[in-house]
Coordinates of C-alpha atoms and ligand atoms in Angstrom, one line a residue:
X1 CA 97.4 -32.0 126.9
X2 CA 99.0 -33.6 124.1
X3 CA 98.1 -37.1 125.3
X4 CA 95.5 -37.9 123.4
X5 CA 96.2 -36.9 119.5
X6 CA 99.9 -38.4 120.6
X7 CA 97.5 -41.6 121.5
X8 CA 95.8 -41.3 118.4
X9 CA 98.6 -40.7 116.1
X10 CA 100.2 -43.8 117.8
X11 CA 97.0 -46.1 117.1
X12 CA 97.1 -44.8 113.9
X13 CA 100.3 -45.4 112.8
X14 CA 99.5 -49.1 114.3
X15 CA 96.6 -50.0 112.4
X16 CA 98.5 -48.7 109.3
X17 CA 101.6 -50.8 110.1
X18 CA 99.1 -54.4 110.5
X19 CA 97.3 -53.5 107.0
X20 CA 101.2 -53.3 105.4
X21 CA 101.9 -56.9 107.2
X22 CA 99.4 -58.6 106.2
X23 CA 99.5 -58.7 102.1
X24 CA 97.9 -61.8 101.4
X25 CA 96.7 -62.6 104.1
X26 CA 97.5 -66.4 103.9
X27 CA 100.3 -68.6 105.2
X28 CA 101.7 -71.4 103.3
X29 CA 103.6 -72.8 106.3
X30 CA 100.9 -72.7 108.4
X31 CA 98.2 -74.3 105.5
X32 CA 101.0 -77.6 105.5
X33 CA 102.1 -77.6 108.8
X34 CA 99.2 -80.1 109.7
X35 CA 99.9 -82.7 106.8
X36 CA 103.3 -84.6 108.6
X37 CA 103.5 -85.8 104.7
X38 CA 104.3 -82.7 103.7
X39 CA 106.6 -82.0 105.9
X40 CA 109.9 -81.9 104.0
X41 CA 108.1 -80.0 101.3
X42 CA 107.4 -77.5 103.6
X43 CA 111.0 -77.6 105.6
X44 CA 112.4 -76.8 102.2
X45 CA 109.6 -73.8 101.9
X46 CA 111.3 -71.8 105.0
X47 CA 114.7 -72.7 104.4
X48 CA 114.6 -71.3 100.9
X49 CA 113.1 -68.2 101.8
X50 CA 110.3 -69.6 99.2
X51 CA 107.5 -69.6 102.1
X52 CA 108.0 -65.6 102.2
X53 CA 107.4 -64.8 98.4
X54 CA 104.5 -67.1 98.9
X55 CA 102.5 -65.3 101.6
X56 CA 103.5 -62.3 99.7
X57 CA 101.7 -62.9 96.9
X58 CA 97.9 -63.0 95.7
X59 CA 96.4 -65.4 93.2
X60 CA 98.7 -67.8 92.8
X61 CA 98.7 -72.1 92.8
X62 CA 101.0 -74.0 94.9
X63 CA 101.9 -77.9 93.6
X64 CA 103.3 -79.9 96.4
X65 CA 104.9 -82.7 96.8
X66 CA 104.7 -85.2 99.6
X67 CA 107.5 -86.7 101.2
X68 CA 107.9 -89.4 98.8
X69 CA 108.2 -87.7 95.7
X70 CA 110.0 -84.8 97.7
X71 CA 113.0 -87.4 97.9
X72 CA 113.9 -87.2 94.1
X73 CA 115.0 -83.4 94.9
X74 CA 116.0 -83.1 98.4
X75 CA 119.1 -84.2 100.2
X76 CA 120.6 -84.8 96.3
X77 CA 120.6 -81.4 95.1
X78 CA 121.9 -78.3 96.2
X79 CA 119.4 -75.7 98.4
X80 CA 119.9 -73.3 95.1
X81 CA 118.6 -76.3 92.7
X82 CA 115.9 -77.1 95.0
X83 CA 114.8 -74.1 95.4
X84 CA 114.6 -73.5 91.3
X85 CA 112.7 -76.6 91.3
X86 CA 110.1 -75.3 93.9
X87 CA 110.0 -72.0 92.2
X88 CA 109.0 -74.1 89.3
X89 CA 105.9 -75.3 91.4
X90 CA 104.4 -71.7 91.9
X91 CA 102.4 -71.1 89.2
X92 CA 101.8 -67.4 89.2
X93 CA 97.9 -67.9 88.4
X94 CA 94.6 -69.6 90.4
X95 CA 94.0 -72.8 89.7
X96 CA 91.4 -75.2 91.7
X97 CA 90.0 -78.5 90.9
X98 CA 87.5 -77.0 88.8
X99 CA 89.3 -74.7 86.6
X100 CA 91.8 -77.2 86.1
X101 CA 89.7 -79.8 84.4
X102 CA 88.0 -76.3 82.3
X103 CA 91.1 -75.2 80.5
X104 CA 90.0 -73.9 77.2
X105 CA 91.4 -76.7 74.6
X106 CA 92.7 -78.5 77.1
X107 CA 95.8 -77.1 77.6
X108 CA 97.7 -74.1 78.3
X109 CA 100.9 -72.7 79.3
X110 CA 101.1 -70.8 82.6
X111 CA 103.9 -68.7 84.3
X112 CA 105.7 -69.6 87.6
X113 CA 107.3 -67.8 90.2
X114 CA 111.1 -69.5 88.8
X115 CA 110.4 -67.6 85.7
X116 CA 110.7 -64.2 87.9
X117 CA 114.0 -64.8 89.1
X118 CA 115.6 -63.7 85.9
X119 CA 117.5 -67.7 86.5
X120 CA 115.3 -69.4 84.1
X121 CA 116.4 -69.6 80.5
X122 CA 114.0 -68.7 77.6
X123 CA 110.7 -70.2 78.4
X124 CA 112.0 -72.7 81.4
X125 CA 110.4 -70.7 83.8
X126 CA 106.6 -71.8 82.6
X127 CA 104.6 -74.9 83.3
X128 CA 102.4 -77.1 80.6
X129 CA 99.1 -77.9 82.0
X130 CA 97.2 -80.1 80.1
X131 CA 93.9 -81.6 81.2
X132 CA 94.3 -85.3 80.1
X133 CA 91.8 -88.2 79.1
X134 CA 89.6 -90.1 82.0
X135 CA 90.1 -86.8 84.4
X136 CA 93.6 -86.8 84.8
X137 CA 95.6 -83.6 84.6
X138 CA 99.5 -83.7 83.7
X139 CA 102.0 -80.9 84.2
X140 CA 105.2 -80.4 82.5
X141 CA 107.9 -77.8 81.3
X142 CA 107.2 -75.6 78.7
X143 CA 110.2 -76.6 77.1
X144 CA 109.4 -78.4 73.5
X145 CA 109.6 -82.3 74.0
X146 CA 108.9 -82.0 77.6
X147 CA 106.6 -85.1 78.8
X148 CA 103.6 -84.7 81.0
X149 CA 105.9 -86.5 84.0
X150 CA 103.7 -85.0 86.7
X151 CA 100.2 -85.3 87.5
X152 CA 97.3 -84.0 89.9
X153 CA 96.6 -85.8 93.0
X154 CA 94.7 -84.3 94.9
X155 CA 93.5 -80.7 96.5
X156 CA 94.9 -79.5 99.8
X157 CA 93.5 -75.9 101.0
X158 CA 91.6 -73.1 98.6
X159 CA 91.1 -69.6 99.8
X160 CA 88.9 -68.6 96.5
X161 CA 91.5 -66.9 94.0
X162 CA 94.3 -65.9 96.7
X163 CA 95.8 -69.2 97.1
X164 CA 94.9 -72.4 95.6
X165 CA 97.0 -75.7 97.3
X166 CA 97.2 -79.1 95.4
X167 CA 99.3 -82.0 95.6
X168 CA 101.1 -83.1 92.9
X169 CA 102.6 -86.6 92.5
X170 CA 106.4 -85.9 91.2
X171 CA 108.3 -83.0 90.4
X172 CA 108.6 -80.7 87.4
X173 CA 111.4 -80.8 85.7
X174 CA 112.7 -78.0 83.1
X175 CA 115.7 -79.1 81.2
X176 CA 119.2 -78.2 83.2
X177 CA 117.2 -77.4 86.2
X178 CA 119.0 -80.2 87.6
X179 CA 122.5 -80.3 86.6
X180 CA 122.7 -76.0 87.4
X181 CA 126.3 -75.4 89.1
X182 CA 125.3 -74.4 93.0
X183 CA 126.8 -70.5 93.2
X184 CA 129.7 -70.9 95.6
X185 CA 129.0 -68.2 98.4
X186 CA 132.9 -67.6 98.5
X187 CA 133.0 -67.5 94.6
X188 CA 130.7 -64.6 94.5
X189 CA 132.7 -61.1 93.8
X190 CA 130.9 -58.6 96.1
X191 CA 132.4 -55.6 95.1
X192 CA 132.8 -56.4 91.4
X193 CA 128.8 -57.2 91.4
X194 CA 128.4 -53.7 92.9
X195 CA 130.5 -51.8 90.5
X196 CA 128.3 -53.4 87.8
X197 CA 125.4 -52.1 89.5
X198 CA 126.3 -48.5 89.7
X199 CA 127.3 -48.4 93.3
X200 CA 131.3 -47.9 92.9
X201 CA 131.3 -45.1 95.8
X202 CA 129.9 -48.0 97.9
X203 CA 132.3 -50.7 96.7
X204 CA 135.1 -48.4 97.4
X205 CA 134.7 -47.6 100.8
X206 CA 133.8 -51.1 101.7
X207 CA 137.2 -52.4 100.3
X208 CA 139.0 -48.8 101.5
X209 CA 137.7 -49.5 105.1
X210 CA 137.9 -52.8 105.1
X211 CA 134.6 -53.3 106.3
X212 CA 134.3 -55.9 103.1
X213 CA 136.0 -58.8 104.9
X214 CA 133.3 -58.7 108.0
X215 CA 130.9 -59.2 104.5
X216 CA 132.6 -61.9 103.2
X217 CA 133.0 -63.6 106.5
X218 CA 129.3 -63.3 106.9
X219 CA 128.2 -64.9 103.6
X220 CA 128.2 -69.0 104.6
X221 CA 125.3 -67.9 107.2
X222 CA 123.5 -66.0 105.3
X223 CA 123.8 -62.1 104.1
X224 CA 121.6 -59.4 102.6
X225 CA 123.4 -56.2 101.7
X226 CA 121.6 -53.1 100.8
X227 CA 123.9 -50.7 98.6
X228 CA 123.4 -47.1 98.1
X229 CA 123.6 -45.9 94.2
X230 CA 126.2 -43.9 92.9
X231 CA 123.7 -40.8 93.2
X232 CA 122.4 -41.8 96.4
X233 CA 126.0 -40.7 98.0
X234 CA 125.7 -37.1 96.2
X235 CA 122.0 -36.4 97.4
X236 CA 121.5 -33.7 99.5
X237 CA 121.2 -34.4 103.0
X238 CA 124.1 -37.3 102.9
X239 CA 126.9 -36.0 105.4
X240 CA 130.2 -35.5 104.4
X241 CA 131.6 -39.1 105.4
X242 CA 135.3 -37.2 105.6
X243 CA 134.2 -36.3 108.7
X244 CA 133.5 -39.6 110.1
X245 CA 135.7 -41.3 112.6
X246 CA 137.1 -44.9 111.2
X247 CA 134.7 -46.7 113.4
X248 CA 131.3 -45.0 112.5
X249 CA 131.9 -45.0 109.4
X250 CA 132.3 -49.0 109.8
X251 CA 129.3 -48.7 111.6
X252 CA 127.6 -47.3 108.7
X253 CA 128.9 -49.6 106.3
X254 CA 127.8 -52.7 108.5
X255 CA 124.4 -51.2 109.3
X256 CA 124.5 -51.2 105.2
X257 CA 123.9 -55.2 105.6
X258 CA 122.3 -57.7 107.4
X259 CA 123.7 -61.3 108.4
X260 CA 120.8 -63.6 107.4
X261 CA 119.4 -64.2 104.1
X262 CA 116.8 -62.0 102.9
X263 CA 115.2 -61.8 99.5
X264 CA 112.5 -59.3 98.3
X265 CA 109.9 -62.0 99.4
X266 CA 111.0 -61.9 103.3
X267 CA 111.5 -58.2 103.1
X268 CA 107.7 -57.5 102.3
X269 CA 106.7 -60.0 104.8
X270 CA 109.0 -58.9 107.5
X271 CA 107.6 -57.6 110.8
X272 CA 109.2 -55.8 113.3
X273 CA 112.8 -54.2 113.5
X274 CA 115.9 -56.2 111.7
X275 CA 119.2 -56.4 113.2
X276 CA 121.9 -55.6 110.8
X277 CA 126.2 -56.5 110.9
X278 CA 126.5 -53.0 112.7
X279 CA 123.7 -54.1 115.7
X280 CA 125.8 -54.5 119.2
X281 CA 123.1 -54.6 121.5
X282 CA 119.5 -55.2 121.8
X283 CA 117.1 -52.5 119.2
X284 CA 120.2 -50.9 118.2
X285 CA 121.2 -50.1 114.5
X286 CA 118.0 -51.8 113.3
X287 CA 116.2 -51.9 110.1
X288 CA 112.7 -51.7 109.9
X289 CA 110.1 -52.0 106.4
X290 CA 107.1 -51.1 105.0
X291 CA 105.6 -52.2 101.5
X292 CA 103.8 -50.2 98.8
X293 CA 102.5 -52.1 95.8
X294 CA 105.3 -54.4 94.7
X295 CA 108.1 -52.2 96.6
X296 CA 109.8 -52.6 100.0
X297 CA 110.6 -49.1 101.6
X298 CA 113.3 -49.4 104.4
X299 CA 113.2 -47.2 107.1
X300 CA 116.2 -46.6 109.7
X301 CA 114.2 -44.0 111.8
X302 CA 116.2 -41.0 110.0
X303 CA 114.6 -41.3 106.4
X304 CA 113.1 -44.1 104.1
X305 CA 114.7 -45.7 101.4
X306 CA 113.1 -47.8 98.7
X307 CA 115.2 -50.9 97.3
X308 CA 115.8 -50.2 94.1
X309 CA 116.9 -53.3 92.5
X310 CA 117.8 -57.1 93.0
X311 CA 121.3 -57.6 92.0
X312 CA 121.9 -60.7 93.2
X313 CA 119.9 -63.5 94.6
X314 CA 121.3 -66.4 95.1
X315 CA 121.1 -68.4 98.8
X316 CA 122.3 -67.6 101.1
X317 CA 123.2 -64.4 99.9
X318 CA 120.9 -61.4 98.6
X319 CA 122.2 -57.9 97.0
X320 CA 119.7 -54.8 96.3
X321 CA 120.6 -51.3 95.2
X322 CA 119.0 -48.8 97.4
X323 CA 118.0 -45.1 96.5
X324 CA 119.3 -43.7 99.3
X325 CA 122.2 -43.9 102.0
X326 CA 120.8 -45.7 105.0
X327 CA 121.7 -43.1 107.8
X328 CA 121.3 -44.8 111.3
X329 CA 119.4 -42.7 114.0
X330 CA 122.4 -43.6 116.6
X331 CA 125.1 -41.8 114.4
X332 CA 122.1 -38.9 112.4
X333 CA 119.7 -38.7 114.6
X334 CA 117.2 -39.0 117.8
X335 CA 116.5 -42.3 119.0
X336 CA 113.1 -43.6 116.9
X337 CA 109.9 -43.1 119.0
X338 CA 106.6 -44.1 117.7
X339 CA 105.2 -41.2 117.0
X340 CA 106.5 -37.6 115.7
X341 CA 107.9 -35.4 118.2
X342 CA 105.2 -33.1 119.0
X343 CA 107.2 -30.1 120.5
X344 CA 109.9 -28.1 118.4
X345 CA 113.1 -28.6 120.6
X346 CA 116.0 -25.7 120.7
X347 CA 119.1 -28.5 120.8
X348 CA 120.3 -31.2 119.1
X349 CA 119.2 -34.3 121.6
X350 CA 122.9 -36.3 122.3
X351 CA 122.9 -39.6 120.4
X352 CA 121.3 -41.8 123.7
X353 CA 123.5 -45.1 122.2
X354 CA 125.0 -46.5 125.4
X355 CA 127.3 -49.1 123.7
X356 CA 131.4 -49.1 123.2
X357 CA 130.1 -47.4 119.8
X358 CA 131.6 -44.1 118.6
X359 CA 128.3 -42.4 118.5
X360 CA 128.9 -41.9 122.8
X361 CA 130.9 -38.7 121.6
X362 CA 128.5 -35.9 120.2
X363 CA 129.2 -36.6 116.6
X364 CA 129.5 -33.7 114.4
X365 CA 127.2 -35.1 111.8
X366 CA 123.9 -35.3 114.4
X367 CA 123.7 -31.2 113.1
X368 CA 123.9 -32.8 109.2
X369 CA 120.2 -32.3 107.7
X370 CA 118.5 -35.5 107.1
X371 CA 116.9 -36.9 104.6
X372 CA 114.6 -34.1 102.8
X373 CA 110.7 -35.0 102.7
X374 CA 110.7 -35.3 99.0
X375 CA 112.1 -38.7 99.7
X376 CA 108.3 -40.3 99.9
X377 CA 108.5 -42.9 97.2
X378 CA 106.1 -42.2 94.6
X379 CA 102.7 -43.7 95.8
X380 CA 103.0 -43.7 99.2
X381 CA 100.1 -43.1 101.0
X382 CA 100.0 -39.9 102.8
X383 CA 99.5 -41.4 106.6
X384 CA 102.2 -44.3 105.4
X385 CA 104.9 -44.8 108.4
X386 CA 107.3 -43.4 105.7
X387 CA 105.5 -40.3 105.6
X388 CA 105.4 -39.7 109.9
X389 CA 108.9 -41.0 110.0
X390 CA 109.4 -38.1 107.4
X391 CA 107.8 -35.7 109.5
X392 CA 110.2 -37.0 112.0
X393 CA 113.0 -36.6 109.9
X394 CA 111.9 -33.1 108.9
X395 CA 111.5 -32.1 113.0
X396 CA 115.1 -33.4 113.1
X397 CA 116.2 -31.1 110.9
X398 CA 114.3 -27.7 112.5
X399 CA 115.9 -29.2 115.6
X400 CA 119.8 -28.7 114.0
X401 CA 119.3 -25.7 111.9
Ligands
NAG1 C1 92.7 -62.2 99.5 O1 93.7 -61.3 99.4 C2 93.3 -60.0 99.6 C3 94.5 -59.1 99.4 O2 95.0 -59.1 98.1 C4 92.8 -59.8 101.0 O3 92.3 -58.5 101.2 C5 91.6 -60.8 101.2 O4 91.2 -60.7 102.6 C6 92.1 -62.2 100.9 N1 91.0 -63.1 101.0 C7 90.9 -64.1 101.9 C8 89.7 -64.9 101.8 O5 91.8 -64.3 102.7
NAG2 C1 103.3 -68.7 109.5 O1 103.0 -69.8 110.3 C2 104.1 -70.3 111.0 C3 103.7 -71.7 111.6 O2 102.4 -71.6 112.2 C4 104.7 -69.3 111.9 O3 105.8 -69.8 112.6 C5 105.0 -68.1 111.1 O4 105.5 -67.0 112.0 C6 103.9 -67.6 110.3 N1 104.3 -66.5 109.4 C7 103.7 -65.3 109.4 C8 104.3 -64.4 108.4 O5 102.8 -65.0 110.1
NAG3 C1 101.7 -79.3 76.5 O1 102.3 -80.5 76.3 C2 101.6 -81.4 75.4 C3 102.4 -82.7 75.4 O2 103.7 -82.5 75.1 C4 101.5 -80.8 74.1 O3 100.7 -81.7 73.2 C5 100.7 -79.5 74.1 O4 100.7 -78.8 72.9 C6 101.5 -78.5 75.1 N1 100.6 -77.4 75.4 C7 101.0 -76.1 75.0 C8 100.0 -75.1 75.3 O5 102.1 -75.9 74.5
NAG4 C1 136.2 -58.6 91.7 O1 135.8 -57.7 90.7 C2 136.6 -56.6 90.6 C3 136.0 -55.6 89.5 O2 135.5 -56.3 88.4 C4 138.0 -57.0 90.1 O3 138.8 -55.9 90.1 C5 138.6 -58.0 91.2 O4 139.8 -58.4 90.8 C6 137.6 -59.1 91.4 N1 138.1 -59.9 92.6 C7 138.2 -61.2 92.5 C8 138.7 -61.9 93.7 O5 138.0 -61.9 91.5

């Protein structure tokens, strides 16, 4: 009976799939949702995709702001300048009452999650802390001639080196943070961005098929895009997309994105299966992730990709490079179980999609090899869910050779 290891390898792949979701183990939502002062702080956390990167992250200080002092920032300034200014407010080290008032001289200079986004200029990304006469601690930019405009208030929630909370009493202001022209959503040049970052074969058949004006249309509500490399297209394993019919390969351009905002931070905290432009129905042509280390792996049931790099993040719209073309399992491959096939199968299984979607014809890439094992990314643990759905992929491959 196969039952049981079956059982097992389900469970196991479970309890590995709960320690990748819970990274830090905190949530900064949650630690605010029961201050109403904080409220609009905290508003602007999720709608900025901020709250993610947050509860992503380990040994870090969060400075908030209450309502009041919220209102110099919000409602005046576009989401992109707010959410600079609340990058600004993520110092990228542990700081509690305590070690705040022991800063050795006095003050220091400490690095914030805005100076990560590659949008801060020179040093505008890093905060001045300076522990102040009579107890009172000030907080500025790094930038020379900044003034100490903000101070300490008060502490909100401390889980011991993870995450420290404390309220702040105005914001911190770089210089230009301000006055930074909002990226206009329909000024942004998809396909000349992607040519820049080595994924011309991508850009190509996106404008070729068309497929880049469902993007485009997509952007004011929010857009991720995940875009093979140059090399990714030559890799063994990739099918020959000449053989594609026009409408999967504009399924396999769509499944390429997704139509909500994503950055790194809400990929590593993501949970569960992720509709992308090419879903038409409920579970299909979804995305699902893993993290390892400081990487998100995506997984599209076929074979695991890593993202690569961040080309563009800018609300509401994120781009990544991926290493590999993201080949969905209703055009490549079986339908994703949660565990391995266990028997060795003679045929290729008939793609089960039962939607208007080309894949209802026995497409002649299901026989194309997937994904080879070597694919892992570097690190991975060995019982990772890339590694079964590896195995998986490999089983599909016996099953078409
Ligand atoms: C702090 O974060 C680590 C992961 O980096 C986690 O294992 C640990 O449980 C967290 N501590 C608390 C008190 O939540
Ligand atoms: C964090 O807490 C909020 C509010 O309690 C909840 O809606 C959200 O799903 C939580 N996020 C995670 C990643 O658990
Ligand atoms: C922080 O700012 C204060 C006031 O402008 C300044 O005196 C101090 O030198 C700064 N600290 C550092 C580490 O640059
Ligand atoms: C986008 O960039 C490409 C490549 O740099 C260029 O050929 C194209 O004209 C640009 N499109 C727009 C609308 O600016």
């Amino acid at each position: 009976m196969a039952a049981l290891p079956t059982f097992s390898l389900i469970a196991l792949i479970f309890s590995f799939l709960v320690v990748f979701s819970t990274v830090g183990g905190h949530n900064i939502t949650e630690i605010l949702s029961g201050s109403p002062d904080y409220s609009q702080f905290n508003s602007y956390l999720t709608q900025t995709r901020l709250a993610d990167e947050i509860n992503s992250r380990t040994t870090i200080t969060v400075l908030v702001l209450s309502n009041g002092a919220m209102s110099a920032l919000a409602g005046k300034h576009p989401l992109s300048v707010v959410k600079n200014a609340l990058s600004l407010l993520v110092l990228l080290d542990y700081y509690d009452t305590q070690k705040l008032h022991q800063i050795s001289k006095g003050t220091t200079l400490t690095t914030t999650l805005y100076q990560t986004t590659g949008n801060a200029p020179g040093n505008l990304g890093f905060v001045n802390i300076t522990d102040l006469k009579g107890g009172k601690v000030g907080f500025g930019s790094a930038a020379s001639g900044s003034k100490l405009d903000s101070s300490y208030t008060k502490s909100i929630k401390q889980i011991p080196y993870n995450i420290s909370v404390l309220e702040i009493d105005a914001p911190i202001i770089s210089p230009g943070l301000l006055t930074a022209p909002a990226p206009s959503a329909a000024e942004v040049n998809i396909t000349g961005l992607l040519e820049k970052a080595g994924c011309k074969t991508f850009a190509n058949l996106l404008v070729t098929s068309g497929v880049i004006k469902t993007y485009e249309s997509a952007v004011d509500k929010g857009l991720t895009v995940f875009a093979p490399s140059d090399e990714a297209f030559k890799a063994d394993g990739v099918p020959d997309l000449s053989k594609l019919t026009q409408a999967e390969l504009v399924s396999l351009l769509e499944y390429h994105a997704l139509t909500e905002y994503k950055p790194k931070g809400s990929l590593k905290t993501n949970k569960g299966s992720i509709s992308t432009l090419a879903t038409n129905g409920a579970g299909k042509f979804g995305i699902t992730t893993s993290t390892s280390g400081d990487e998100v792996v995506l997984h599209t049931g076929v074979g695991p990709s890593r993202v690569a790099d961040t080309v563009l993040d800018a609300t509401p719209i994120a781009i990544f490079t991926v290493d590999n073309v993201l080949l969905p399992t209703e055009l490549f491959g079986k339908s994703p179980s949660p565990a391995p096939a266990p028997e060795p199968v003679s045929a290729p299984t008939p793609s089960p999609a039962k939607s208007p979607s080309p894949a209802e014809a026995p497409s002649p890439l299901a026989a194309s090899p997937p994904a080879p094992p070597m694919d892992t990314p570097e690190g991975a643990p060995a019982d990772s869910p890339a590694a079964a759905e590896n195995s998986k992929a490999g089983n599909a491959a016996g099953l078409s050779l």
